[in-house]
CSV table of C-alpha atoms and ligand atoms in Angstrom, one decimal:
chain,number,residue,atom,x,y,z
A,1,MET,CA,-4.5,-76.4,14.8
A,2,ALA,CA,-5.3,-75.8,11.2
A,3,ARG,CA,-3.7,-78.1,8.7
A,4,THR,CA,-0.4,-76.9,7.2
A,5,ILE,CA,-0.1,-76.5,3.5
A,6,PHE,CA,1.8,-79.8,3.3
A,7,GLU,CA,-1.1,-81.6,5.0
A,8,LYS,CA,-3.6,-80.1,2.5
A,9,HIS,CA,-1.8,-81.9,-0.3
A,10,SER,CA,-4.1,-83.7,-2.6
A,11,PRO,CA,-2.6,-85.4,-5.7
A,12,GLY,CA,-3.7,-83.7,-8.9
A,13,ARG,CA,-4.9,-80.5,-7.2
A,14,ARG,CA,-3.5,-77.4,-9.0
A,15,GLY,CA,-3.1,-73.7,-8.1
A,16,PHE,CA,-2.4,-72.6,-11.6
A,17,THR,CA,-3.2,-73.4,-15.2
A,18,LEU,CA,-0.7,-73.3,-18.0
A,19,PRO,CA,-1.3,-73.6,-21.8
A,20,GLU,CA,-0.8,-77.0,-23.3
A,21,ASN,CA,2.9,-77.5,-24.0
A,22,ASP,CA,3.4,-77.6,-27.8
A,23,VAL,CA,7.2,-77.5,-27.8
A,24,ASP,CA,9.0,-80.7,-28.4
A,25,TYR,CA,12.1,-80.8,-26.1
A,26,ARG,CA,14.0,-83.2,-23.9
A,27,LEU,CA,15.1,-81.9,-20.6
A,28,ASP,CA,18.6,-83.5,-20.8
A,29,ASP,CA,19.2,-81.5,-24.0
A,30,CYS,CA,18.7,-78.3,-22.1
A,31,LEU,CA,20.6,-79.2,-18.9
A,32,PRO,CA,23.6,-81.4,-18.3
A,33,GLN,CA,22.7,-84.7,-16.8
A,34,LYS,CA,24.4,-84.0,-13.5
A,35,TYR,CA,22.0,-81.1,-12.7
A,36,LEU,CA,18.9,-83.2,-13.3
A,37,ARG,CA,16.9,-84.4,-10.3
A,38,GLU,CA,16.8,-88.1,-9.7
A,39,GLU,CA,13.6,-88.0,-7.7
A,40,ASP,CA,10.6,-85.6,-7.9
A,41,VAL,CA,10.5,-82.9,-5.3
A,42,HIS,CA,7.9,-83.4,-2.7
A,43,LEU,CA,5.8,-80.2,-3.2
A,44,PRO,CA,2.3,-80.1,-1.9
A,45,GLU,CA,-0.4,-80.1,-4.6
A,46,VAL,CA,-2.9,-77.5,-3.6
A,47,SER,CA,-5.4,-75.0,-5.0
A,48,GLU,CA,-4.7,-71.3,-5.5
A,49,LEU,CA,-6.9,-70.5,-2.5
A,50,ASP,CA,-4.9,-72.9,-0.3
A,51,VAL,CA,-1.7,-71.1,-1.3
A,52,MET,CA,-3.2,-67.7,-0.6
A,53,ARG,CA,-4.4,-68.9,2.9
A,54,HIS,CA,-1.0,-70.4,3.5
A,55,PHE,CA,0.9,-67.1,2.9
A,56,ILE,CA,-1.7,-64.9,4.6
A,57,GLU,CA,-1.6,-67.2,7.6
A,58,LEU,CA,2.2,-67.1,7.8
A,59,SER,CA,2.2,-63.3,7.5
A,60,HIS,CA,0.0,-63.1,10.6
A,61,ARG,CA,2.3,-65.2,12.6
A,62,ASN,CA,4.8,-62.4,12.3
A,63,HIS,CA,4.5,-59.0,13.9
A,64,PHE,CA,4.3,-55.9,11.8
A,65,ILE,CA,3.3,-52.3,12.3
A,66,GLU,CA,0.0,-52.7,10.5
A,67,LYS,CA,-0.9,-55.5,12.9
A,68,GLY,CA,0.0,-54.0,16.2
A,69,PHE,CA,2.0,-51.5,18.3
A,70,TYR,CA,5.8,-51.7,17.7
A,71,PRO,CA,7.7,-49.7,20.3
A,72,LEU,CA,11.2,-51.0,19.4
A,73,GLY,CA,13.5,-48.4,20.8
A,74,SER,CA,16.0,-46.8,18.5
A,75,CYS,CA,14.4,-48.4,15.4
A,76,THR,CA,11.5,-45.9,14.9
A,77,MET,CA,9.0,-48.5,13.7
A,78,LYS,CA,6.4,-46.0,12.7
A,79,TYR,CA,3.6,-46.2,10.2
A,80,ASN,CA,4.7,-45.4,6.7
A,81,PRO,CA,1.9,-43.9,4.5
A,82,LYS,CA,0.8,-46.3,1.8
A,83,ILE,CA,0.8,-43.5,-0.8
A,84,ASN,CA,4.6,-43.8,-0.8
A,85,GLU,CA,4.3,-47.4,-1.9
A,86,THR,CA,1.8,-46.5,-4.6
A,87,LEU,CA,4.0,-43.7,-6.0
A,88,VAL,CA,7.3,-45.6,-6.0
A,89,ARG,CA,5.7,-48.3,-8.1
A,90,ASN,CA,5.2,-45.8,-10.9
A,91,PRO,CA,7.1,-47.3,-13.9
A,92,GLY,CA,8.6,-43.8,-14.5
A,93,PHE,CA,10.6,-44.5,-11.3
A,94,ASN,CA,10.9,-48.2,-11.5
A,95,PHE,CA,12.2,-48.6,-15.0
A,96,LEU,CA,14.9,-46.0,-15.0
A,97,HIS,CA,18.4,-47.1,-15.7
A,98,PRO,CA,21.3,-45.4,-14.0
A,99,HIS,CA,23.2,-45.1,-17.3
A,100,GLN,CA,20.4,-43.2,-19.0
A,101,ASP,CA,21.3,-39.8,-20.5
A,102,GLU,CA,20.8,-37.0,-18.1
A,103,ASP,CA,18.2,-35.2,-20.3
A,104,THR,CA,16.0,-38.3,-20.2
A,105,VAL,CA,15.9,-38.4,-16.4
A,106,GLN,CA,15.5,-34.8,-15.5
A,107,GLY,CA,12.5,-35.6,-13.3
A,108,ALA,CA,14.4,-38.1,-11.2
A,109,LEU,CA,17.4,-35.8,-10.9
A,110,GLU,CA,15.1,-32.9,-9.9
A,111,LEU,CA,13.7,-35.0,-7.1
A,112,LEU,CA,17.1,-36.0,-5.8
A,113,TYR,CA,18.3,-32.4,-6.0
A,114,GLU,CA,15.3,-31.2,-4.1
A,115,LEU,CA,15.8,-34.0,-1.5
A,116,GLN,CA,19.4,-33.0,-1.0
A,117,ARG,CA,18.3,-29.4,-0.5
A,118,ASP,CA,15.4,-30.2,1.8
A,119,LEU,CA,17.6,-32.3,4.0
A,120,ALA,CA,20.3,-29.6,4.1
A,121,GLU,CA,17.6,-27.0,5.0
A,122,ILE,CA,16.0,-29.1,7.7
A,123,SER,CA,19.4,-29.8,9.4
A,124,GLY,CA,21.4,-26.6,8.7
A,125,PHE,CA,24.2,-28.2,6.6
A,126,ALA,CA,25.7,-26.9,3.4
A,127,GLN,CA,25.4,-30.0,1.3
A,128,VAL,CA,24.1,-33.5,1.4
A,129,THR,CA,25.0,-36.8,-0.3
A,130,LEU,CA,22.3,-39.4,-0.8
A,131,GLN,CA,24.7,-42.2,-1.5
A,132,PRO,CA,25.0,-44.2,1.7
A,133,VAL,CA,22.3,-46.8,2.0
A,134,ALA,CA,22.1,-47.3,5.8
A,135,GLY,CA,22.7,-45.3,8.9
A,136,ALA,CA,25.8,-47.3,9.6
A,137,GLN,CA,27.1,-46.6,6.1
A,138,GLY,CA,26.5,-42.9,6.7
A,139,GLU,CA,28.7,-43.1,9.8
A,140,PHE,CA,31.4,-44.8,7.8
A,141,THR,CA,31.1,-42.1,5.1
A,142,GLY,CA,31.2,-39.3,7.7
A,143,LEU,CA,34.3,-40.8,9.3
A,144,LYS,CA,36.0,-41.2,5.9
A,145,ILE,CA,35.3,-37.5,5.5
A,146,ILE,CA,36.9,-36.7,8.8
A,147,ARG,CA,40.0,-38.7,7.6
A,148,ALA,CA,40.0,-36.9,4.3
A,149,TYR,CA,39.8,-33.6,6.1
A,150,HIS,CA,42.8,-34.4,8.3
A,151,GLU,CA,44.8,-35.8,5.5
A,152,SER,CA,44.2,-32.6,3.5
A,153,LYS,CA,45.7,-30.6,6.4
A,154,GLY,CA,48.6,-33.0,7.1
A,155,ASN,CA,47.1,-34.0,10.4
A,156,HIS,CA,48.6,-37.4,10.3
A,157,HIS,CA,49.0,-37.8,14.0
A,158,LYS,CA,45.2,-37.8,14.5
A,159,THR,CA,44.2,-41.4,15.3
A,160,ARG,CA,41.4,-41.3,17.8
A,161,ILE,CA,37.7,-40.8,17.8
A,162,ILE,CA,36.0,-40.1,21.1
A,163,LEU,CA,32.5,-41.2,21.9
A,164,PRO,CA,30.3,-41.5,25.0
A,165,ASP,CA,29.2,-44.8,26.5
A,166,SER,CA,25.6,-43.9,25.5
A,167,ALA,CA,26.6,-44.1,21.8
A,168,HIS,CA,24.6,-46.4,19.4
A,169,GLY,CA,26.5,-49.7,18.9
A,170,THR,CA,27.2,-48.9,15.2
A,171,ASN,CA,29.3,-45.9,16.2
A,172,PRO,CA,32.3,-47.7,17.6
A,173,ALA,CA,32.0,-50.3,14.9
A,174,SER,CA,32.2,-47.6,12.2
A,175,VAL,CA,35.2,-46.0,14.0
A,176,VAL,CA,37.1,-49.3,13.9
A,177,LEU,CA,36.2,-49.9,10.2
A,178,THR,CA,37.7,-46.6,9.2
A,179,GLY,CA,40.9,-47.4,11.0
A,180,TYR,CA,40.6,-45.1,14.0
A,181,ASP,CA,40.9,-46.0,17.6
A,182,VAL,CA,37.8,-45.7,19.8
A,183,VAL,CA,38.1,-43.7,23.0
A,184,GLU,CA,35.0,-44.2,25.2
A,185,ILE,CA,34.0,-41.7,27.9
A,186,LYS,CA,31.5,-42.2,30.6
A,187,SER,CA,28.2,-40.3,30.7
A,188,ASN,CA,27.5,-38.2,33.7
A,189,ALA,CA,24.7,-38.8,36.3
A,190,ARG,CA,22.2,-36.9,34.1
A,191,GLY,CA,22.9,-39.4,31.2
A,192,MET,CA,24.7,-36.8,29.1
A,193,VAL,CA,28.3,-36.3,28.0
A,194,ASP,CA,30.6,-35.7,31.0
A,195,ILE,CA,32.4,-32.5,30.0
A,196,GLU,CA,35.3,-33.1,32.5
A,197,ALA,CA,35.8,-36.6,31.1
A,198,LEU,CA,35.8,-35.3,27.6
A,199,LYS,CA,38.4,-32.6,28.4
A,200,LYS,CA,40.6,-35.3,29.9
A,201,ALA,CA,40.2,-37.5,26.8
A,202,VAL,CA,40.9,-34.8,24.2
A,203,ASP,CA,44.4,-34.2,23.0
A,204,GLU,CA,46.3,-33.5,19.8
A,205,ASN,CA,45.6,-37.0,18.5
A,206,THR,CA,41.8,-36.5,18.6
A,207,ALA,CA,40.5,-36.7,15.1
A,208,GLY,CA,36.9,-36.2,16.1
A,209,PHE,CA,33.9,-36.8,18.4
A,210,MET,CA,30.8,-38.8,17.6
A,211,LEU,CA,27.6,-38.1,19.4
A,212,THR,CA,24.2,-39.7,19.1
A,213,ASN,CA,21.7,-36.9,19.7
A,214,PRO,CA,19.2,-37.5,21.2
A,215,ASN,CA,21.3,-40.1,22.8
A,216,THR,CA,20.4,-43.7,23.4
A,217,LEU,CA,18.8,-42.8,26.7
A,218,GLY,CA,16.4,-40.7,24.8
A,219,ILE,CA,18.0,-37.5,26.3
A,220,PHE,CA,18.8,-34.4,24.3
A,221,GLU,CA,22.5,-33.5,24.7
A,222,THR,CA,22.4,-29.9,25.7
A,223,GLN,CA,26.1,-29.1,25.9
A,224,ILE,CA,26.8,-29.1,22.2
A,225,ARG,CA,28.4,-25.6,22.0
A,226,GLU,CA,30.8,-26.4,24.8
A,227,ILE,CA,31.7,-29.8,23.3
A,228,ALA,CA,32.2,-28.2,19.9
A,229,GLU,CA,34.6,-25.7,21.4
A,230,ILE,CA,36.6,-28.4,23.1
A,231,ILE,CA,36.8,-30.5,19.9
A,232,HIS,CA,37.4,-27.7,17.5
A,233,ARG,CA,40.2,-26.3,19.6
A,234,VAL,CA,42.3,-29.3,18.7
A,235,ASP,CA,41.0,-29.2,15.1
A,236,GLY,CA,38.8,-32.2,15.6
A,237,LEU,CA,35.4,-32.6,13.9
A,238,ILE,CA,32.1,-33.4,15.5
A,239,TYR,CA,29.9,-36.0,14.0
A,240,MET,CA,26.2,-36.3,14.9
A,241,ASP,CA,24.5,-39.7,14.7
A,242,GLY,CA,21.1,-38.3,13.5
A,243,ALA,CA,19.3,-41.6,13.3
A,244,ASN,CA,17.0,-40.2,16.0
A,245,PHE,CA,16.2,-37.0,14.0
A,246,ASN,CA,12.5,-37.6,14.3
A,247,ALA,CA,12.8,-35.9,17.7
A,248,LEU,CA,14.3,-32.7,16.3
A,249,LEU,CA,12.7,-31.9,13.0
A,250,GLY,CA,11.7,-28.3,12.7
A,251,ILE,CA,13.1,-27.6,16.2
A,252,VAL,CA,16.9,-28.0,16.1
A,253,ARG,CA,19.2,-27.6,13.1
A,254,PRO,CA,22.3,-29.6,14.1
A,255,GLY,CA,24.5,-27.7,11.6
A,256,GLU,CA,23.8,-24.5,13.4
A,257,ILE,CA,24.7,-25.6,16.9
A,258,GLY,CA,28.2,-26.9,16.3
A,259,PHE,CA,28.0,-30.2,14.5
A,260,ASP,CA,30.2,-30.6,11.4
A,261,ILE,CA,28.7,-33.8,9.9
A,262,MET,CA,25.6,-35.8,10.4
A,263,HIS,CA,23.8,-38.7,9.0
A,264,TYR,CA,20.0,-39.1,8.6
A,265,ASN,CA,18.2,-42.4,8.6
A,266,LEU,CA,15.6,-41.8,5.9
A,267,HIS,CA,14.1,-45.2,6.5
A,268,LYS,CA,13.4,-44.3,10.1
A,269,THR,CA,12.7,-40.6,10.2
A,270,PHE,CA,11.3,-40.1,6.7
A,271,SER,CA,9.2,-43.3,6.3
A,272,THR,CA,10.3,-46.4,4.5
A,273,PRO,CA,9.2,-49.8,5.9
A,274,HIS,CA,12.4,-51.3,7.3
A,275,GLY,CA,13.6,-54.1,9.5
A,276,GLY,CA,14.8,-57.5,8.4
A,277,GLY,CA,17.8,-55.8,6.8
A,278,GLY,CA,16.6,-53.1,4.5
A,279,PRO,CA,16.3,-51.3,2.2
A,280,GLY,CA,17.6,-48.1,3.8
A,281,SER,CA,19.1,-44.8,3.0
A,282,GLY,CA,21.6,-43.0,5.3
A,283,PRO,CA,22.6,-39.7,3.6
A,284,ILE,CA,25.0,-37.4,5.3
A,285,GLY,CA,25.1,-33.6,5.6
A,286,VAL,CA,28.3,-31.6,6.0
A,287,ARG,CA,29.5,-28.1,6.6
A,288,ASN,CA,30.8,-26.0,3.7
A,289,ASP,CA,34.5,-26.7,3.8
A,290,LEU,CA,33.9,-30.5,3.9
A,291,VAL,CA,31.8,-30.6,0.7
A,292,PRO,CA,34.9,-31.3,-1.5
A,293,PHE,CA,35.4,-34.6,0.3
A,294,LEU,CA,31.9,-36.0,-0.4
A,295,PRO,CA,31.3,-39.0,-2.7
A,296,THR,CA,30.5,-38.2,-6.3
A,297,PRO,CA,28.3,-37.4,-8.1
A,298,LEU,CA,26.1,-34.9,-6.3
A,299,ILE,CA,23.1,-33.7,-8.1
A,300,GLY,CA,23.6,-30.1,-9.4
A,301,LYS,CA,21.4,-27.6,-11.2
A,302,LYS,CA,22.4,-25.2,-14.0
A,303,GLY,CA,19.7,-22.9,-15.2
A,304,ASN,CA,16.7,-25.3,-15.5
A,305,GLN,CA,18.9,-28.3,-16.2
A,306,TYR,CA,19.7,-30.9,-13.5
A,307,PHE,CA,23.0,-32.8,-13.9
A,308,LEU,CA,25.3,-35.3,-12.2
A,309,ASP,CA,28.0,-33.1,-10.6
A,310,TYR,CA,31.4,-34.7,-10.6
A,311,GLY,CA,33.1,-31.3,-10.1
A,312,HIS,CA,35.0,-32.3,-6.9
A,313,GLN,CA,36.0,-35.8,-8.1
A,314,LYS,CA,39.7,-35.1,-7.4
A,315,THR,CA,39.2,-34.2,-3.7
A,316,SER,CA,36.4,-36.8,-3.0
A,317,PHE,CA,37.5,-39.6,-0.7
A,318,GLY,CA,35.7,-42.1,-2.9
A,319,ASN,CA,32.3,-43.7,-3.3
A,320,VAL,CA,30.4,-45.9,-0.9
A,321,HIS,CA,27.7,-47.2,-3.3
A,322,SER,CA,27.0,-47.3,-6.9
A,323,PHE,CA,25.3,-44.3,-8.5
A,324,TYR,CA,23.0,-42.4,-6.1
A,325,GLY,CA,22.3,-44.9,-3.3
A,326,ASN,CA,18.8,-46.5,-2.9
A,327,PHE,CA,16.8,-44.4,-5.3
A,328,LEU,CA,13.3,-45.6,-4.3
A,329,VAL,CA,13.9,-45.0,-0.6
A,330,ASN,CA,15.0,-41.5,-1.4
A,331,VAL,CA,11.8,-41.1,-3.4
A,332,ARG,CA,9.7,-42.1,-0.4
A,333,ALA,CA,11.5,-39.6,1.8
A,334,TYR,CA,10.9,-36.9,-0.8
A,335,ILE,CA,7.2,-37.7,-0.9
A,336,TYR,CA,7.0,-37.7,2.9
A,337,ILE,CA,8.7,-34.3,3.2
A,338,LYS,CA,6.8,-32.6,0.5
A,339,MET,CA,3.5,-34.0,1.7
A,340,LEU,CA,4.0,-32.8,5.3
A,341,GLY,CA,5.9,-29.5,4.5
A,342,ALA,CA,7.7,-27.5,7.1
A,343,PRO,CA,4.9,-27.3,9.7
A,344,GLY,CA,4.4,-31.1,9.3
A,345,MET,CA,8.0,-31.8,10.0
A,346,ARG,CA,7.7,-30.0,13.3
A,347,ARG,CA,4.5,-31.8,14.2
A,348,ILE,CA,6.3,-35.1,13.7
A,349,SER,CA,8.8,-34.3,16.4
A,350,GLU,CA,6.3,-32.8,18.7
A,351,ASN,CA,4.1,-35.8,18.6
A,352,ALA,CA,7.1,-38.2,18.9
A,353,VAL,CA,8.2,-36.4,22.0
A,354,ILE,CA,4.9,-36.0,23.7
A,355,ASN,CA,4.0,-39.7,23.0
A,356,ALA,CA,7.2,-40.9,24.6
A,357,ASN,CA,6.8,-38.6,27.6
A,358,TYR,CA,3.2,-39.7,28.1
A,359,LEU,CA,4.3,-43.3,28.3
A,360,MET,CA,7.3,-42.5,30.5
A,361,LYS,CA,5.1,-40.8,33.1
A,362,LYS,CA,2.4,-43.5,33.0
A,363,LEU,CA,4.9,-46.3,33.5
A,364,ALA,CA,7.0,-44.6,36.1
A,365,ASP,CA,5.3,-46.2,39.1
A,366,LEU,CA,5.6,-49.7,37.6
A,367,PHE,CA,9.1,-49.8,36.4
A,368,TYR,CA,12.4,-48.2,37.4
A,369,ILE,CA,13.1,-45.3,35.0
A,370,PRO,CA,16.6,-43.9,35.7
A,371,HIS,CA,16.3,-40.4,34.1
A,372,GLN,CA,12.6,-39.5,34.5
A,373,ASP,CA,13.4,-36.2,36.1
A,374,ILE,CA,14.4,-35.0,32.6
A,375,PHE,CA,11.9,-34.8,29.8
A,376,CYS,CA,12.7,-37.5,27.3
A,377,MET,CA,12.8,-36.9,23.6
A,378,HIS,CA,11.3,-39.5,21.2
A,379,GLU,CA,12.1,-42.5,23.4
A,380,PHE,CA,13.1,-43.4,27.0
A,381,VAL,CA,14.7,-46.2,28.8
A,382,ALA,CA,12.9,-48.1,31.6
A,383,SER,CA,14.4,-51.0,33.5
A,384,GLY,CA,13.2,-54.3,34.9
A,385,LYS,CA,15.5,-53.9,37.8
A,386,TRP,CA,12.7,-53.8,40.5
A,387,GLN,CA,11.1,-56.9,39.1
A,388,LYS,CA,14.5,-58.7,39.0
A,389,GLU,CA,15.3,-57.8,42.6
A,390,LYS,CA,11.9,-58.6,44.0
A,391,PHE,CA,10.7,-61.5,42.0
A,392,GLY,CA,13.6,-62.9,40.1
A,393,ILE,CA,12.0,-61.9,36.8
A,394,ARG,CA,14.3,-60.7,34.1
A,395,THR,CA,13.6,-58.0,31.4
A,396,LEU,CA,13.7,-60.8,28.9
A,397,ASP,CA,10.7,-62.4,30.6
A,398,ILE,CA,8.8,-59.2,30.6
A,399,ALA,CA,9.6,-58.7,26.9
A,400,LYS,CA,8.3,-62.2,26.1
A,401,ARG,CA,5.1,-61.5,28.1
A,402,ILE,CA,4.5,-58.3,26.1
A,403,LEU,CA,4.3,-60.5,23.0
A,404,ASP,CA,1.4,-62.3,24.6
A,405,LYS,CA,-0.5,-59.0,24.9
A,406,GLY,CA,-0.3,-58.5,21.2
A,407,HIS,CA,2.5,-55.8,21.1
A,408,HIS,CA,6.0,-56.0,19.8
A,409,ALA,CA,8.5,-55.9,22.6
A,410,PRO,CA,10.7,-52.8,23.2
A,411,THR,CA,14.4,-53.1,22.6
A,412,ILE,CA,15.9,-54.9,25.6
A,413,TYR,CA,19.4,-54.9,27.2
A,414,PHE,CA,20.3,-51.8,25.3
A,415,PRO,CA,21.7,-49.3,26.0
A,416,LEU,CA,24.2,-51.2,28.1
A,417,ILE,CA,24.6,-48.5,30.7
A,418,VAL,CA,21.1,-49.3,32.1
A,419,PRO,CA,20.8,-52.7,33.7
A,420,GLU,CA,17.8,-54.7,32.5
A,421,ALA,CA,17.0,-52.0,30.0
A,422,LEU,CA,13.7,-51.7,28.2
A,423,MET,CA,14.1,-49.0,25.5
A,424,ILE,CA,10.7,-47.8,24.5
A,425,GLU,CA,9.9,-45.7,21.4
A,426,PRO,CA,6.2,-45.3,20.7
A,427,THR,CA,6.8,-43.0,17.6
A,428,GLU,CA,4.6,-40.1,16.5
A,429,THR,CA,2.1,-42.2,14.5
A,430,GLU,CA,0.4,-43.9,17.5
A,431,SER,CA,-2.8,-42.6,19.0
A,432,LYS,CA,-3.4,-42.0,22.7
A,433,GLU,CA,-5.8,-45.0,22.7
A,434,THR,CA,-3.0,-47.3,21.5
A,435,LEU,CA,-0.6,-45.9,24.1
A,436,ASP,CA,-3.3,-46.5,26.7
A,437,ASP,CA,-3.7,-50.1,25.6
A,438,PHE,CA,0.1,-50.6,26.0
A,439,ILE,CA,0.1,-48.9,29.4
A,440,ASN,CA,-2.7,-51.3,30.5
A,441,SER,CA,-0.7,-54.3,29.2
A,442,MET,CA,2.4,-53.1,31.2
A,443,ARG,CA,0.2,-52.6,34.2
A,444,GLU,CA,-1.1,-56.2,33.9
A,445,ILE,CA,2.4,-57.6,33.5
A,446,ALA,CA,3.7,-55.6,36.5
A,447,ALA,CA,0.8,-57.1,38.5
A,448,GLU,CA,1.5,-60.6,37.2
A,449,CYS,CA,5.1,-60.4,38.3
A,450,GLU,CA,3.8,-60.2,41.8
A,451,SER,CA,0.8,-62.5,41.7
A,452,ASN,CA,1.8,-65.1,39.1
A,453,PRO,CA,5.5,-64.8,38.3
A,454,ASP,CA,5.6,-68.2,36.6
A,455,ILE,CA,3.3,-67.0,33.8
A,456,VAL,CA,5.8,-64.3,33.1
A,457,LYS,CA,8.8,-66.6,33.3
A,458,GLN,CA,7.2,-69.0,30.9
A,459,ALA,CA,5.9,-66.4,28.4
A,460,PRO,CA,5.1,-66.2,25.6
A,461,LEU,CA,2.1,-68.5,25.9
A,462,HIS,CA,0.1,-67.3,22.9
A,463,THR,CA,2.5,-66.8,20.1
A,464,PRO,CA,2.9,-69.4,17.2
A,465,VAL,CA,6.3,-70.3,18.6
A,466,ARG,CA,6.9,-70.4,22.3
A,467,ARG,CA,10.1,-69.4,23.9
A,468,VAL,CA,13.1,-70.5,21.9
A,469,ASP,CA,16.4,-71.7,23.1
A,470,ASP,CA,18.4,-68.8,21.4
A,471,THR,CA,21.8,-70.5,22.0
A,472,ARG,CA,20.7,-73.8,20.5
A,473,ALA,CA,19.1,-72.0,17.6
A,474,VAL,CA,22.4,-70.4,16.8
A,475,ARG,CA,24.6,-73.5,17.3
A,476,GLU,CA,22.3,-76.0,15.6
A,477,LEU,CA,20.5,-73.9,13.0
A,478,ASP,CA,18.0,-76.0,11.2
A,479,VAL,CA,15.4,-74.3,9.1
A,480,LYS,CA,14.3,-77.3,7.0
A,481,PHE,CA,10.7,-78.4,7.1
A,482,THR,CA,10.5,-82.1,7.0
A,483,TRP,CA,7.3,-83.6,5.8
B,501,PLP,C1,19.3,-47.3,13.6
B,501,PLP,C2,20.5,-46.6,14.2
B,501,PLP,C3,21.7,-46.6,13.5
B,501,PLP,C4,22.1,-47.5,12.4
B,501,PLP,O1,21.2,-47.4,11.3
B,501,PLP,P1,21.1,-48.5,10.2
B,501,PLP,O2,20.4,-47.9,9.1
B,501,PLP,O3,20.4,-49.6,10.9
B,501,PLP,O4,22.5,-48.9,9.8
B,501,PLP,C5,22.7,-45.8,14.0
B,501,PLP,N1,22.5,-45.0,15.1
B,501,PLP,C6,21.3,-44.9,15.7
B,501,PLP,C7,21.1,-44.0,16.9
B,501,PLP,C8,20.2,-45.7,15.3
B,501,PLP,O5,19.1,-45.7,15.9
């Protein structure tokens, strides 16, 4: 094992040089005595090269998309072109201040205006707000709009939002946060909305219906027109969780098939490195009569001038973030859309879908796959059920063994409706060779479950940290390094 940076400590060694101090000062004149250290901190004294090696080495202990395959279902961990990163570091974007006069930020406003329009065009909605900074916040915003819509019509009796059991976990959470009651309906045998169950659940108190499409089983919900009719009949609104939009770009425009509101996950579909909590952007699109309820400002255009449009301030339900949301994430999405253009948008989805189907077919003899008779969209859900029944190996064990093979594990135990779930999303940016490597690894693991189950149960064997006791880690969290 290489020495840690603490063990490389050598008194007097320096990783920096500072000019000689020529200011006469006493520390206790600058800081009150009670804040002064009584003892020196124990920091390792090392060279610049040692520091570099330390951080590079740490970064490699982690998994990231540039290091290896990352099929984490639902999260769309695809490669994000580095040109985005170069361009967003432009001081023209970086040093803007949100309080600058409009005529000094025309370029930035034009970019946001175009992004609003492009997202509206791609999805078939009348208007888009860029304010929400996460998918979940987009949901919250959409539900606030549903509420504002009903309040404007005096629909005070509407207290319930219906969603299927295949919904993403954030959906019911957002419903509760906006003060509505969740009504959950079961999916049918084909993994889609059960229309009969929906009809039974709908009544005068239904405020709306929320649907993840493609749903968390990776299946495209085909009955949208029928669902829309049922919901609209009681003056409810239909919300689409569009975090999985990378399956539909250039193929389906949700605003045209019956959805009233939808959120986009720009950090998934339109390329921003994400994970570890951000940053993100979760704009929402709405149909025409819902525009007055959107947060303010929108970006407007008059002649050749772009401006902050507060025109509907009185009817807006309020704001969910300061200014225009996460500006630089929006810039990345803009670059991505303009770079690929309309044909590129469609190619994203075609590749996402074909990659997922390729994996699904190739793994079908190794793992139980509940809905393999239907083409999946950008992801699919396999299960470790056979391995559990035959060898007592859990999906958790399989996921840990995948780490040993150099890949990130898929999402596991979600969605909840598939026991021992392995939710696999290869994304459109992976080559056939990478997919084949993953298939080979899964083949090896399936064979190990039979020939050497202990190795799978003890995995991971080759990661910097072996299997951790999750419960103990939560209960007795201790992240201090003692030296
Ligand atoms: C990721 C995801 C969300 C939540 O998005 P965040 O940006 O993480 O808040 C919601 N729904 C689906 C289907 C998702 O995949």
